[in-house]
XYZ file of C-alpha atoms in Angstrom:
51
model
C 40.774 -127.211 173.258
C 39.397 -127.479 170.316
C 35.726 -127.851 169.348
C 34.662 -131.669 169.149
C 32.513 -131.692 165.452
C 28.744 -131.235 165.346
C 28.317 -135.664 164.593
C 30.281 -136.016 167.997
C 28.145 -133.259 170.028
C 25.535 -135.017 168.740
C 25.818 -138.294 169.838
C 27.006 -137.032 173.304
C 24.179 -135.553 174.203
C 21.570 -138.589 172.303
C 24.099 -140.951 174.474
C 23.540 -138.884 177.465
C 19.468 -138.804 177.378
C 20.194 -142.027 175.982
C 21.969 -143.960 179.579
C 21.187 -140.513 181.872
C 18.291 -139.937 181.887
C 15.796 -140.910 180.159
C 16.972 -144.983 179.635
C 13.551 -146.667 180.221
C 12.488 -145.149 176.950
C 14.772 -146.935 174.635
C 13.819 -150.617 176.994
C 16.862 -149.743 178.597
C 17.543 -151.372 182.082
C 20.795 -150.695 184.188
C 22.802 -153.234 185.733
C 23.545 -151.805 189.943
C 26.795 -150.101 188.637
C 24.323 -148.780 185.696
C 25.942 -150.387 183.571
C 25.058 -151.211 179.964
C 26.415 -154.515 177.615
C 27.398 -152.303 174.302
C 24.659 -154.819 172.343
C 21.886 -153.474 173.791
C 22.952 -149.787 173.556
C 23.686 -150.618 169.920
C 20.207 -151.811 169.234
C 18.768 -149.640 171.140
C 20.017 -146.727 169.114
C 20.116 -148.824 165.360
C 16.568 -148.534 166.737
C 16.171 -145.016 167.189
C 14.564 -143.043 163.826
C 18.173 -140.366 162.711
C 20.382 -142.233 165.367
């Protein structure tokens, strides 16, 4: 298995932090199954500097 390109690894880290560790920090509220609408995810990413 090859290593992920750096940009994909960085994106994975951001998504893990955003969705698993601190969704409240980004104004995200996950539903009972742990999902959010993709539009909300994209808006949170767009509002974050450096993403």
